[in-house]
């Protein structure tokens, strides 16, 4: 690791609220998407000439389509309850990273162009013209938000800054000021089928290699099927699972679970990606387009069940939106939804999280474990924001917290919780979610990870924790990068199914 | 009939029209704007009954604020709870005969006047003392608190320092409701109190006071967590399905 060009925050025993340091992160912004990248996904190549007019027009369009945006821009009373809740504020002290101040970047412009008070008395209510300076602030600070929704837990009106950030990014995309990282990925997923741009033949090779590795390791023929028609389960997983460390160990874990349970399954080369960056950019149409690949794959392969691998925002899109966007779910009585819903086996939840899938098998006593195989690990669990605050598992609210923990406690002996207020629905983001997982944003990512690192340090010091399990590809990639900045071993982070993989008994050895 | 009587009569008719029409416009607008996606902040109730209960806790107890910041919660509950009692106490000016429970609430409403002002001053103090809240405060945030504190202060002053003829005030408001204008007592405290109240009614539908209706329309709080069981589709989004 090269020496950082910024000061890494110090880990303190008790979390403190920083003093305000105005504009201290004003230099942080992602690379602007090139003409080619923007045009490939239907946005203007570069900042359009009449951008101001177009931006206001787009804002009006979004205000008519999203009740959340309209209500949230009106309702804030500046009470300040959210001001100390954002990990990026806690890590930097930049006041524009306080959720309310981030929202105000958009709200001030909304007031100026859409409300009588802002039109008549702009100074009084803090309304602002959309100038180049304001646009630049949008680009900086809407790209320093991971859309983690922690603020929405604490707001007395449930104002969700993620909704505001998404609208801000959607407006910027519409005038040609897209962000390179997310928009490039959206191009790849549409063109090739996954965010990493891994083409079908390469994927096939990778999976064959994995079969050999697992055979060597265990002596068992665990399969990693691709494009198998008629397989019961279609597994949709983040493409990082195919080759990145530690992600791949969870993929091996899923395969072992399917093998041990004797349930036929397949991956799809067309839909070889669970991630959906359309969410991050606040584009319903884009998100729908990316999600439709999964619908098509399921229809082509004739799958009865759709299971989703370890990925936070993907699970949000799958759980909360797939039924809306693509009809994966139940209760649709329109022709579009019926086409898929009649094919899916409605005895099971559609879609199902891999943790729900595994936990169900555990409860039915289908899987056997050698718990001691994980005894070298002292485990804690990091709740990923989109799973914790934007989705559910199981039948009751909060299942998204219990089920992964239950699995961990089934497959490992040593487990410790991080401090109260840093887990469950109050979990702190890893610092890399929501479309900021790119190298030029390393500083904000490292600083944004501070609250999580402090919580982790707590259980490292007190309990000797050496493994932080999580069920999100972005969390895994982000922690692998930022852990060393805080003098932790990058290998500390891994998936829940990595633990499953270590302990599961395949039986037919 | 004094000029002041006519002025306040016109003012209150105008303020009432603006408040009612403005709020109706906003509420209809919120209700008509679709929420295309399921975005309840989870863990969330899975049934509509559960959602109603969550909303009740949010509106009556400020549940999220309680989790968030105890100081703001204390001042906010103090102010809003007291305001409710004060408003109930004031119903005696608009009902004849006075409803039995309005009579019952009178002494509580009186003490609530002090609690209301105390809560407001607490909230206001935070705008000066807490650096983060000072940063986000706009002139209108201060003015809104000044307006409410002014209403509370002038009301208390009339009760404890310089009485006004409340029988005549009641006759004035009952008269307004029957379109039969009665003389308003000439009293500076009363003039200040009523002007500020009318101002509050006028700014209500075009200010952050919209948080009152807004909270009921907040998708993170008013949606049930059942996306897998029930297909949720906005009209503009359903059109996309037809094109597929």
XYZ file of C-alpha atoms in Angstrom:
753
model
C 0.000 0.000 0.000
C 1.361 3.379 -0.961
C 1.509 5.965 1.803
C -1.816 7.757 1.912
C -1.902 11.372 0.791
C -4.251 12.221 3.622
C -4.380 11.725 7.372
C -6.090 8.522 8.370
C -8.390 9.259 11.309
C -7.372 7.911 14.683
C -9.446 5.106 16.217
C -10.978 6.260 19.479
C -12.559 4.129 22.136
C -15.738 6.181 22.214
C -17.214 7.757 19.144
C -16.978 11.529 19.179
C -18.769 14.050 17.013
C -16.193 16.092 15.107
C -16.057 19.881 15.014
C -17.181 21.341 11.737
C -14.455 21.645 9.143
C -16.143 23.456 6.241
C -15.154 22.358 2.730
C -12.492 19.996 4.021
C -13.718 17.384 1.490
C -14.493 19.845 -1.303
C -11.625 18.423 -3.357
C -13.173 14.937 -3.362
C -15.043 14.027 -6.493
C -15.165 11.071 -8.853
C -13.970 11.156 -12.450
C -16.564 12.507 -14.848
C -17.834 9.938 -17.327
C -16.534 10.303 -20.875
C -18.735 11.028 -23.853
C -18.540 7.406 -24.932
C -19.578 6.044 -21.537
C -22.501 8.425 -21.153
C -23.808 7.969 -24.673
C -23.646 4.176 -24.409
C -26.354 4.316 -21.754
C -28.410 7.061 -23.343
C -27.193 10.169 -21.530
C -25.761 13.314 -23.164
C -22.020 12.856 -23.731
C -20.953 16.027 -21.955
C -22.459 18.912 -20.028
C -25.159 20.308 -22.313
C -25.170 23.979 -23.187
C -28.476 24.876 -21.549
C -27.742 22.619 -18.549
C -29.379 24.930 -16.042
C -32.718 24.919 -17.804
C -32.501 21.177 -18.459
C -31.650 20.419 -14.841
C -34.655 22.341 -13.543
C -36.827 20.601 -16.121
C -35.564 17.209 -14.945
C -36.143 18.170 -11.315
C -39.745 19.028 -12.187
C -40.115 15.689 -13.939
C -38.799 13.795 -10.905
C -40.999 15.811 -8.525
C -43.999 14.616 -10.490
C -42.889 10.983 -10.443
C -41.554 10.500 -6.916
C -43.650 11.321 -3.884
C -40.597 10.718 -1.704
C -38.702 13.568 -3.352
C -41.576 16.023 -3.152
C -42.467 15.278 0.457
C -38.855 15.175 1.629
C -37.905 18.466 0.024
C -40.891 20.139 1.725
C -40.849 18.512 5.135
C -37.433 19.094 6.684
C -37.570 21.463 9.672
C -33.800 21.654 10.190
C -34.141 20.054 13.622
C -30.627 18.651 13.401
C -31.419 15.103 14.522
C -29.552 13.655 11.538
C -26.486 15.877 11.779
C -24.330 13.365 13.648
C -25.584 10.203 11.953
C -23.651 10.041 8.663
C -20.408 8.080 8.619
C -18.931 10.497 6.081
C -19.581 13.417 8.399
C -18.235 11.536 11.414
C -15.115 10.637 9.456
C -14.445 14.062 7.920
C -16.227 16.837 9.834
C -17.232 18.423 6.513
C -20.628 19.973 7.305
C -21.927 19.276 3.797
C -21.715 15.607 4.714
C -24.384 16.097 7.366
C -27.524 14.548 5.847
C -29.587 17.722 6.181
C -26.900 19.841 4.572
C -26.525 17.340 1.748
C -30.292 17.483 1.171
C -30.222 21.275 1.346
C -27.953 21.374 -1.700
C -30.964 20.202 -3.689
C -33.636 21.688 -1.434
C -32.312 25.243 -1.807
C -32.649 24.997 -5.575
C -36.074 23.360 -5.280
C -37.214 26.264 -3.083
C -35.958 28.816 -5.598
C -37.678 27.368 -8.647
C -40.696 25.494 -7.295
C -42.015 27.249 -4.157
C -43.636 30.663 -3.671
C -41.518 31.450 -0.602
C -38.260 30.732 -2.450
C -39.351 32.688 -5.507
C -40.322 35.750 -3.441
C -37.903 35.687 -0.499
C -34.927 33.510 -1.483
C -32.565 34.807 1.208
C -35.089 34.273 3.973
C -35.558 30.574 3.294
C -32.062 29.870 1.985
C -33.197 29.401 -1.614
C -30.447 29.490 -4.241
C -30.150 29.881 -7.990
C -28.703 26.889 -9.779
C -25.256 28.301 -10.519
C -22.126 26.487 -11.615
C -20.904 26.567 -7.999
C -24.056 24.858 -6.817
C -23.764 22.252 -9.558
C -20.154 21.598 -8.557
C -21.262 21.084 -4.960
C -23.873 18.625 -6.177
C -21.221 16.677 -8.028
C -18.922 16.620 -5.005
C -21.363 15.842 -2.229
C -23.927 13.652 -3.990
C -20.907 11.502 -4.753
C -19.896 11.453 -1.081
C -23.130 9.716 -0.084
C -23.381 5.938 -0.070
C -27.195 5.998 -0.018
C -27.011 3.874 3.135
C -30.206 5.309 4.693
C -28.829 5.506 8.219
C -30.159 9.059 8.447
C -33.642 7.879 7.461
C -33.796 5.704 10.575
C -33.361 8.759 12.779
C -35.359 11.429 10.930
C -38.698 12.175 12.612
C -40.301 12.333 9.135
C -38.343 9.452 7.693
C -36.566 11.714 5.218
C -34.233 9.459 3.277
C -31.166 11.267 1.971
C -30.619 8.382 -0.451
C -33.739 9.508 -2.315
C -32.317 13.027 -2.568
C -28.872 11.813 -3.655
C -30.445 9.574 -6.285
C -32.469 12.491 -7.630
C -29.356 14.675 -7.657
C -27.412 12.073 -9.615
C -30.334 11.477 -11.992
C -30.458 15.205 -12.732
C -26.696 15.352 -13.310
C -26.837 12.303 -15.611
C -29.591 13.955 -17.607
C -27.432 17.017 -18.328
C -24.295 15.066 -19.188
C -22.498 15.223 -15.830
C -22.447 11.487 -15.145
C -20.005 9.756 -12.859
C -17.496 7.484 -14.615
C -17.447 4.532 -12.222
C -21.178 3.826 -12.104
C -21.957 4.713 -15.690
C -19.131 2.607 -17.093
C -20.429 -0.358 -15.103
C -23.972 0.188 -16.357
C -22.611 0.075 -19.891
C -20.804 -3.215 -19.186
C -23.727 -4.942 -17.552
C -25.948 -4.069 -20.476
C -23.374 -5.016 -23.121
C -21.745 -8.081 -21.572
C -23.997 -9.266 -18.754
C -22.040 -8.360 -15.649
C -20.392 -5.394 -13.959
C -16.890 -6.742 -14.410
C -17.254 -7.254 -18.124
C -16.507 -10.969 -17.830
C -17.732 -12.594 -21.067
C -19.529 -15.961 -21.161
C -16.561 -18.150 -22.195
C -14.324 -16.624 -19.507
C -17.022 -17.266 -16.946
C -17.263 -20.875 -18.046
C -13.491 -21.306 -17.653
C -13.569 -19.742 -14.212
C -16.314 -22.066 -13.052
C -14.503 -25.145 -14.399
C -11.387 -24.025 -12.541
C -13.415 -23.732 -9.367
C -14.750 -27.244 -9.754
C -11.160 -28.502 -9.961
C -10.096 -26.472 -6.923
C -12.938 -27.772 -4.792
C -12.323 -31.332 -5.954
C -8.689 -30.994 -4.949
C -9.648 -29.536 -1.590
C -12.428 -31.886 -0.608
C -12.304 -34.818 -2.964
C -15.915 -34.178 -3.860
C -17.361 -33.308 -7.282
C -19.109 -30.062 -6.450
C -20.509 -28.579 -9.659
C -20.745 -24.943 -10.732
C -23.358 -25.231 -13.504
C -23.863 -22.523 -16.129
C -26.927 -22.006 -18.344
C -28.531 -25.318 -17.436
C -32.129 -25.409 -18.633
C -34.607 -26.876 -16.222
C -32.412 -26.521 -13.142
C -34.593 -25.860 -10.129
C -32.706 -22.822 -8.840
C -31.350 -19.901 -10.823
C -28.616 -18.293 -8.728
C -28.046 -14.603 -9.326
C -24.900 -13.394 -7.611
C -22.570 -10.383 -7.812
C -19.920 -10.978 -10.460
C -17.186 -10.255 -7.916
C -18.051 -13.708 -6.527
C -16.536 -15.242 -9.667
C -12.993 -14.150 -9.068
C -12.380 -11.540 -6.361
C -11.040 -12.416 -2.924
C -12.671 -13.060 -0.484
C -15.901 -13.143 -2.511
C -15.090 -16.371 -4.314
C -15.024 -18.340 -1.061
C -18.695 -17.552 -0.560
C -19.521 -18.709 -4.083
C -17.843 -22.004 -3.192
C -19.989 -21.999 -0.048
C -23.217 -21.618 -2.062
C -22.174 -24.433 -4.402
C -21.462 -26.729 -1.466
C -24.869 -25.949 0.061
C -26.655 -26.802 -3.210
C -24.552 -29.949 -3.497
C -25.166 -31.107 0.070
C -28.890 -30.439 -0.238
C -29.091 -32.164 -3.602
C -30.909 -29.266 -5.246
C -30.205 -28.649 -8.924
C -29.082 -25.119 -9.715
C -27.505 -22.984 -12.367
C -25.861 -19.671 -13.029
C -26.739 -17.688 -16.135
C -24.244 -16.169 -18.551
C -26.840 -13.626 -19.619
C -27.642 -12.557 -16.070
C -24.251 -13.123 -14.464
C -24.659 -10.146 -12.193
C -26.873 -9.460 -9.201
C -25.655 -5.898 -8.790
C -27.785 -3.150 -10.253
C -26.119 0.239 -10.393
C -29.290 1.743 -11.807
C -30.305 2.014 -8.153
C -27.350 4.235 -7.321
C -28.089 6.632 -10.153
C -31.749 6.940 -9.291
C -32.856 5.835 -12.730
C -35.982 3.694 -12.663
C -35.669 2.908 -16.355
C -32.017 1.898 -16.059
C -32.665 -0.205 -12.996
C -35.554 -1.876 -14.776
C -33.469 -2.573 -17.861
C -30.730 -4.222 -15.802
C -33.297 -6.232 -13.845
C -35.048 -7.419 -17.001
C -31.977 -9.527 -17.903
C -32.777 -11.677 -14.901
C -36.395 -12.044 -15.948
C -35.292 -13.088 -19.432
C -32.757 -15.574 -18.092
C -35.344 -17.118 -15.764
C -37.870 -17.460 -18.582
C -35.294 -18.968 -20.948
C -33.924 -21.438 -18.423
C -37.331 -22.355 -17.032
C -36.155 -21.902 -13.436
C -38.568 -22.600 -10.595
C -36.785 -20.582 -7.957
C -34.570 -17.506 -8.007
C -31.952 -17.232 -5.282
C -29.712 -14.212 -4.773
C -26.104 -14.374 -3.550
C -24.341 -12.200 -0.977
C -24.767 -8.617 -2.188
C -26.326 -5.761 -0.272
C -27.758 -3.372 -2.833
C -28.577 -6.279 -5.143
C -30.693 -7.787 -2.400
C -32.451 -4.480 -1.941
C -33.268 -4.355 -5.643
C -34.211 -8.039 -5.698
C -36.298 -8.055 -2.544
C -37.914 -4.640 -2.749
C -38.039 -3.909 -6.473
C -37.898 -7.056 -8.628
C -41.584 -7.728 -8.236
C -42.317 -4.155 -9.274
C -39.764 -4.024 -12.090
C -39.900 -7.514 -13.526
C -42.617 -9.560 -11.834
C -40.268 -11.828 -9.840
C -42.444 -12.313 -6.771
C -46.127 -12.902 -6.216
C -49.465 -11.162 -6.246
C -49.270 -9.674 -9.748
C -52.443 -10.080 -11.801
C -51.316 -8.321 -14.966
C -50.148 -10.319 -18.026
C -46.544 -9.168 -17.594
C -46.264 -10.473 -14.036
C -48.316 -13.612 -14.654
C -45.985 -14.827 -17.400
C -43.159 -15.274 -14.915
C -45.110 -15.869 -11.729
C -46.913 -18.896 -13.174
C -43.519 -20.455 -13.880
C -42.026 -19.845 -10.432
C -42.748 -22.285 -7.626
C -44.906 -20.198 -5.305
C -44.342 -22.500 -2.321
C -41.069 -20.618 -1.918
C -40.347 -16.943 -1.450
C -39.426 -15.341 -4.766
C -36.761 -14.126 -4.864
C -34.991 -15.796 -1.957
C -31.754 -14.698 -0.323
C -29.030 -17.335 -0.179
C -29.039 -16.917 3.618
C -32.784 -17.651 3.750
C -32.117 -20.652 1.522
C -29.310 -22.020 3.700
C -31.087 -21.263 6.982
C -34.180 -23.089 5.776
C -32.058 -26.157 5.008
C -30.376 -25.906 8.404
C -33.718 -25.769 10.164
C -34.898 -28.818 8.249
C -31.706 -30.618 9.312
C -30.600 -31.158 5.735
C -27.083 -29.798 6.270
C -24.383 -31.135 8.616
C -21.506 -29.060 9.928
C -18.179 -29.524 11.594
C -18.301 -26.357 13.681
C -14.790 -26.824 15.024
C -13.417 -26.297 11.522
C -14.048 -22.573 12.126
C -12.399 -22.541 15.549
C -9.429 -20.539 14.276
C -11.887 -17.716 13.622
C -13.343 -15.360 16.198
C -16.253 -13.896 14.279
C -18.302 -10.720 14.264
C -20.988 -9.682 11.777
C -21.219 -6.420 9.864
C -24.806 -5.627 8.817
C -24.750 -4.236 5.290
C -26.858 -1.114 4.958
C -29.119 -2.120 2.090
C -29.891 -5.467 3.685
C -30.426 -3.937 7.119
C -32.484 -0.871 6.246
C -34.007 -1.557 2.847
C -34.983 -5.223 2.798
C -35.915 -8.222 4.865
C -35.309 -11.951 5.137
C -37.678 -14.543 6.490
C -41.222 -14.000 7.684
C -40.860 -11.352 10.355
C -39.400 -7.835 10.449
C -35.767 -8.040 11.513
C -35.215 -11.453 9.911
C -32.433 -9.784 7.924
C -30.503 -9.466 11.197
C -31.339 -12.834 12.740
C -30.920 -15.209 9.805
C -27.280 -14.419 8.914
C -26.364 -14.468 12.618
C -28.167 -17.768 13.093
C -26.204 -19.271 10.228
C -22.918 -18.007 11.648
C -23.712 -19.414 15.085
C -24.592 -22.743 13.490
C -21.279 -23.044 11.668
C -18.852 -21.343 14.087
C -18.304 -21.524 17.842
C -16.885 -18.092 18.567
C -19.112 -15.121 17.823
C -19.204 -11.601 19.258
C -21.412 -8.576 18.479
C -19.999 -5.144 17.791
C -21.274 -2.378 20.133
C -24.931 -1.417 20.274
C -25.761 1.464 17.939
C -23.376 0.226 15.242
C -25.296 -2.878 14.145
C -28.782 -3.942 13.035
C -30.768 -1.006 11.602
C -28.255 1.417 13.121
C -25.379 -0.230 11.291
C -22.622 1.957 9.882
C -21.926 1.738 6.183
C -18.595 0.224 5.125
C -17.895 3.566 3.441
C -17.848 2.237 -0.113
C -21.476 1.641 -1.064
C -23.826 3.460 -3.385
C -21.458 3.909 -6.305
C -18.360 5.363 -4.608
C -16.210 2.220 -4.739
C -13.617 3.773 -6.997
C -9.948 4.573 -6.454
C -10.135 8.338 -6.876
C -12.503 8.403 -3.888
C -10.128 6.478 -1.607
C -9.850 9.307 0.913
C -13.577 9.631 1.522
C -13.900 5.839 1.579
C -11.208 5.470 4.228
C -12.565 8.318 6.347
C -16.144 7.125 5.937
C -15.146 3.723 7.266
C -14.058 5.267 10.583
C -17.207 4.526 12.640
C -17.209 0.905 11.513
C -13.487 0.570 12.174
C -13.961 1.935 15.701
C -16.716 -0.572 16.368
C -14.590 -3.363 14.956
C -11.612 -2.267 17.020
C -13.794 -2.591 20.096
C -14.389 -6.319 19.589
C -10.845 -6.870 18.360
C -9.491 -5.446 21.614
C -12.097 -6.983 23.897
C -12.696 -10.367 22.286
C -9.835 -10.958 19.897
C -12.136 -10.931 16.872
C -10.217 -11.826 13.727
C -13.015 -12.285 11.184
C -15.729 -9.831 10.175
C -18.399 -11.650 8.204
C -20.652 -9.732 5.845
C -23.075 -10.453 3.026
C -22.243 -7.734 0.531
C -19.787 -7.687 -2.366
C -19.180 -3.970 -1.982
C -18.539 -4.283 1.765
C -16.061 -7.073 1.065
C -14.182 -5.103 -1.593
C -14.255 -1.884 0.444
C -12.999 -3.481 3.677
C -10.280 -5.384 1.848
C -9.015 -1.989 0.721
C -9.504 0.129 3.844
C -8.706 -2.308 6.671
C -4.925 -1.878 6.175
C -5.241 1.913 6.566
C -6.412 1.229 10.113
C -3.671 -1.368 10.711
C -5.991 -4.340 10.442
C -5.308 -7.409 8.324
C -7.190 -7.176 5.031
C -7.993 -10.882 5.281
C -10.243 -10.201 8.273
C -13.277 -9.674 6.068
C -15.201 -12.474 4.431
C -18.604 -13.826 3.598
C -21.089 -15.710 5.722
C -20.994 -18.538 3.179
C -17.234 -18.578 3.456
C -17.804 -19.739 7.035
C -20.441 -22.164 5.790
C -17.982 -23.459 3.215
C -15.360 -24.162 5.864
C -17.692 -26.102 8.158
C -20.122 -27.878 5.846
C -19.883 -31.658 5.575
C -20.415 -32.822 2.038
C -21.260 -36.346 3.127
C -20.378 -38.297 0.001
C -16.608 -38.206 0.500
C -67.383 49.045 14.302
C -63.725 50.084 14.535
C -61.239 49.921 11.718
C -59.295 47.353 13.764
C -62.320 45.084 13.978
C -62.765 45.177 10.220
C -59.048 44.678 9.655
C -58.898 41.567 11.855
C -62.105 40.179 10.423
C -60.732 40.443 6.881
C -57.338 39.145 8.002
C -58.810 36.034 9.596
C -61.052 35.264 6.657
C -58.076 35.599 4.322
C -55.773 33.569 6.572
C -58.342 30.800 6.888
C -58.840 30.599 3.142
C -55.069 30.485 2.549
C -54.523 27.862 5.254
C -57.334 25.571 4.152
C -56.913 25.966 0.412
C -53.114 25.828 0.635
C -53.074 22.711 2.764
C -55.743 21.042 0.643
C -53.677 21.777 -2.459
C -50.523 20.336 -0.917
C -52.258 17.263 0.466
C -53.972 16.488 -2.829
C -50.647 17.033 -4.611
C -48.826 14.633 -2.251
C -51.580 12.074 -2.577
C -51.584 12.251 -6.373
C -47.823 11.960 -6.769
C -47.037 8.258 -7.087
C -44.436 6.422 -5.016
C -43.125 4.055 -7.694
C -40.943 1.891 -5.459
C -41.209 0.182 -2.102
C -38.860 2.060 0.199
C -39.984 1.545 3.808
C -37.074 1.945 6.202
C -36.745 -1.584 7.539
C -37.375 -3.352 9.830
C -40.888 -2.259 8.908
C -44.357 -3.622 9.614
C -45.574 -6.179 7.083
C -49.265 -5.256 7.300
C -51.294 -2.074 6.895
C -52.401 -2.334 10.517
C -48.763 -2.416 11.537
C -48.063 0.624 9.380
C -50.892 2.542 11.076
C -49.371 1.702 14.437
C -45.899 2.771 13.299
C -47.336 6.060 12.051
C -49.192 6.582 15.319
C -45.988 6.072 17.311
C -44.157 8.431 14.984
C -46.787 11.174 15.188
C -47.745 10.860 18.848
C -44.446 9.856 20.433
C -41.838 11.007 17.866
C -40.325 7.524 17.959
C -37.529 8.120 15.450
C -36.517 11.383 17.076
C -36.369 9.621 20.438
C -33.850 7.153 18.996
C -31.959 10.018 17.449
C -31.439 12.800 19.954
C -32.861 13.015 23.453
C -32.534 16.788 23.815
C -34.368 17.581 20.608
C -36.973 14.982 21.543
C -37.590 16.519 24.980
C -38.035 20.038 23.593
C -40.068 18.839 20.617
C -42.453 16.757 22.720
C -42.758 19.594 25.205
C -43.609 22.089 22.476
C -45.954 19.925 20.396
C -47.742 18.336 23.363
C -48.235 21.724 24.976
C -49.378 23.260 21.699
C -52.027 20.577 21.424
C -53.321 21.359 24.923
C -53.257 25.086 24.214
C -55.206 24.596 20.998
C -57.772 22.470 22.842
C -58.060 25.141 25.498
C -58.691 27.743 22.803
C -61.659 25.806 21.452
C -63.725 27.607 24.055
C -63.538 30.686 21.876
C -65.179 28.868 18.998
C -67.882 26.759 20.672
C -71.103 27.750 22.380
C -71.970 25.975 24.575
C -68.372 24.926 25.333
C -67.876 21.162 24.892
C -67.539 19.420 28.228
C -64.016 18.129 27.598
C -62.829 21.568 26.527
C -63.908 22.754 29.959
C -62.061 19.880 31.551
C -58.826 20.680 29.690
C -58.738 24.387 30.667
C -56.324 24.244 33.623
C -53.944 21.931 31.736
C -54.003 24.230 28.755
C -52.989 27.093 30.970
C -49.810 25.445 32.273
C -49.159 24.118 28.795
C -48.704 27.709 27.662
C -45.523 27.876 29.715
C -44.371 24.434 28.625
C -44.875 25.413 24.996
C -42.725 28.500 25.287
C -40.106 26.567 27.255
C -39.946 23.927 24.538
C -39.589 26.595 21.866
C -36.814 28.344 23.743
C -35.022 25.023 24.134
C -35.225 24.365 20.419
C -34.136 27.902 19.708
C -31.178 27.703 22.072
C -29.893 24.691 20.136
C -29.800 26.833 16.991
C -27.245 29.037 18.721
C -25.391 26.617 20.970
C -24.886 23.522 18.821
C -22.411 24.209 16.056
C -23.945 21.708 13.645
C -27.440 23.116 14.057
C -26.172 26.680 13.847
C -24.671 25.744 10.480
C -27.956 24.468 9.014
C -30.219 27.189 10.441
C -31.646 29.739 7.982
C -33.235 33.111 8.849
C -36.645 31.535 8.342
C -35.862 28.873 10.951
C -35.262 31.619 13.514
C -38.269 33.641 12.396
C -40.549 30.634 12.696
C -39.452 30.109 16.282
C -39.822 33.831 16.960
C -43.330 33.736 15.533
C -44.388 30.791 17.681
C -42.686 32.156 20.795
C -44.365 35.509 20.127
C -47.768 33.845 19.939
C -47.121 31.972 23.175
C -45.647 34.988 24.918
C -48.454 37.396 23.948
C -51.041 34.809 24.936
C -49.485 34.327 28.359
C -49.152 38.087 28.776
C -52.900 38.493 28.272
C -53.598 35.897 30.886
C -51.184 37.055 33.542
C -50.204 40.676 32.881
C -52.860 42.623 31.020
C -56.245 41.048 30.793
C -58.460 41.551 27.816
C -62.205 41.134 27.542
C -62.304 37.480 26.523
C -66.093 37.427 26.397
C -65.926 40.028 23.647
C -63.108 38.124 21.913
C -65.300 35.038 21.904
C -68.218 37.049 20.514
C -65.907 38.310 17.756
C -64.848 34.799 16.687
C -68.313 33.293 16.974
C -69.472 36.256 14.881
C -66.809 35.542 12.247
C -68.021 31.956 12.037
C -71.584 33.140 11.464
C -70.603 35.960 9.113
C -71.941 38.448 11.657
C -69.031 40.637 12.641
C -68.912 41.717 16.297
C -66.578 44.354 17.778
C -63.107 43.207 18.791
C -61.813 44.689 22.079
C -59.184 47.336 21.566
C -56.109 45.836 23.216
C -52.480 45.945 22.036
C -51.644 42.476 23.404
C -54.622 41.002 21.618
C -53.717 42.752 18.372
C -50.199 41.345 18.511
C -51.429 37.846 19.404
C -53.993 37.733 16.608
C -51.672 39.205 13.971
C -49.032 36.568 14.708
C -51.605 33.771 14.654
C -52.929 34.928 11.295
C -49.367 35.124 9.975
C -48.744 31.559 11.122
C -51.877 30.385 9.324
C -50.759 32.127 6.144
C -47.205 30.753 6.081
C -48.256 27.234 7.122
C -48.929 25.807 3.650
C -45.792 27.321 2.122
C -43.186 26.615 4.743
C -41.479 23.824 6.593
C -44.644 23.541 8.698
C -45.637 21.188 5.890
C -43.862 18.535 7.933
C -47.221 18.087 9.647
C -49.060 16.667 6.630
C -45.779 15.504 5.081
C -45.018 12.834 7.671
C -48.202 10.967 6.759
C -47.057 10.775 3.139
C -43.485 9.722 3.891
C -42.928 6.456 1.973
C -40.228 5.275 4.367
C -42.808 5.362 7.155
C -46.164 4.681 5.508
C -45.380 1.672 3.331
C -45.855 -1.936 4.407
C -42.875 -4.245 3.964
C -44.492 -6.802 1.632
C -42.877 -6.396 -1.801
C -42.465 -10.121 -2.441
C -46.077 -10.896 -1.650
C -47.758 -8.014 -3.444
C -46.790 -6.390 -6.727
C -46.475 -2.644 -6.231
C -46.796 -0.643 -9.427
C -47.167 3.086 -10.116
C -49.306 4.066 -13.125
C -46.406 5.649 -15.022
C -44.278 2.581 -14.371
C -47.038 0.186 -15.493
C -46.898 1.805 -18.919
C -43.347 0.492 -19.299
C -44.602 -3.094 -18.881
C -47.015 -2.646 -21.747
C -44.137 -1.739 -24.077
C -42.240 -4.942 -23.303
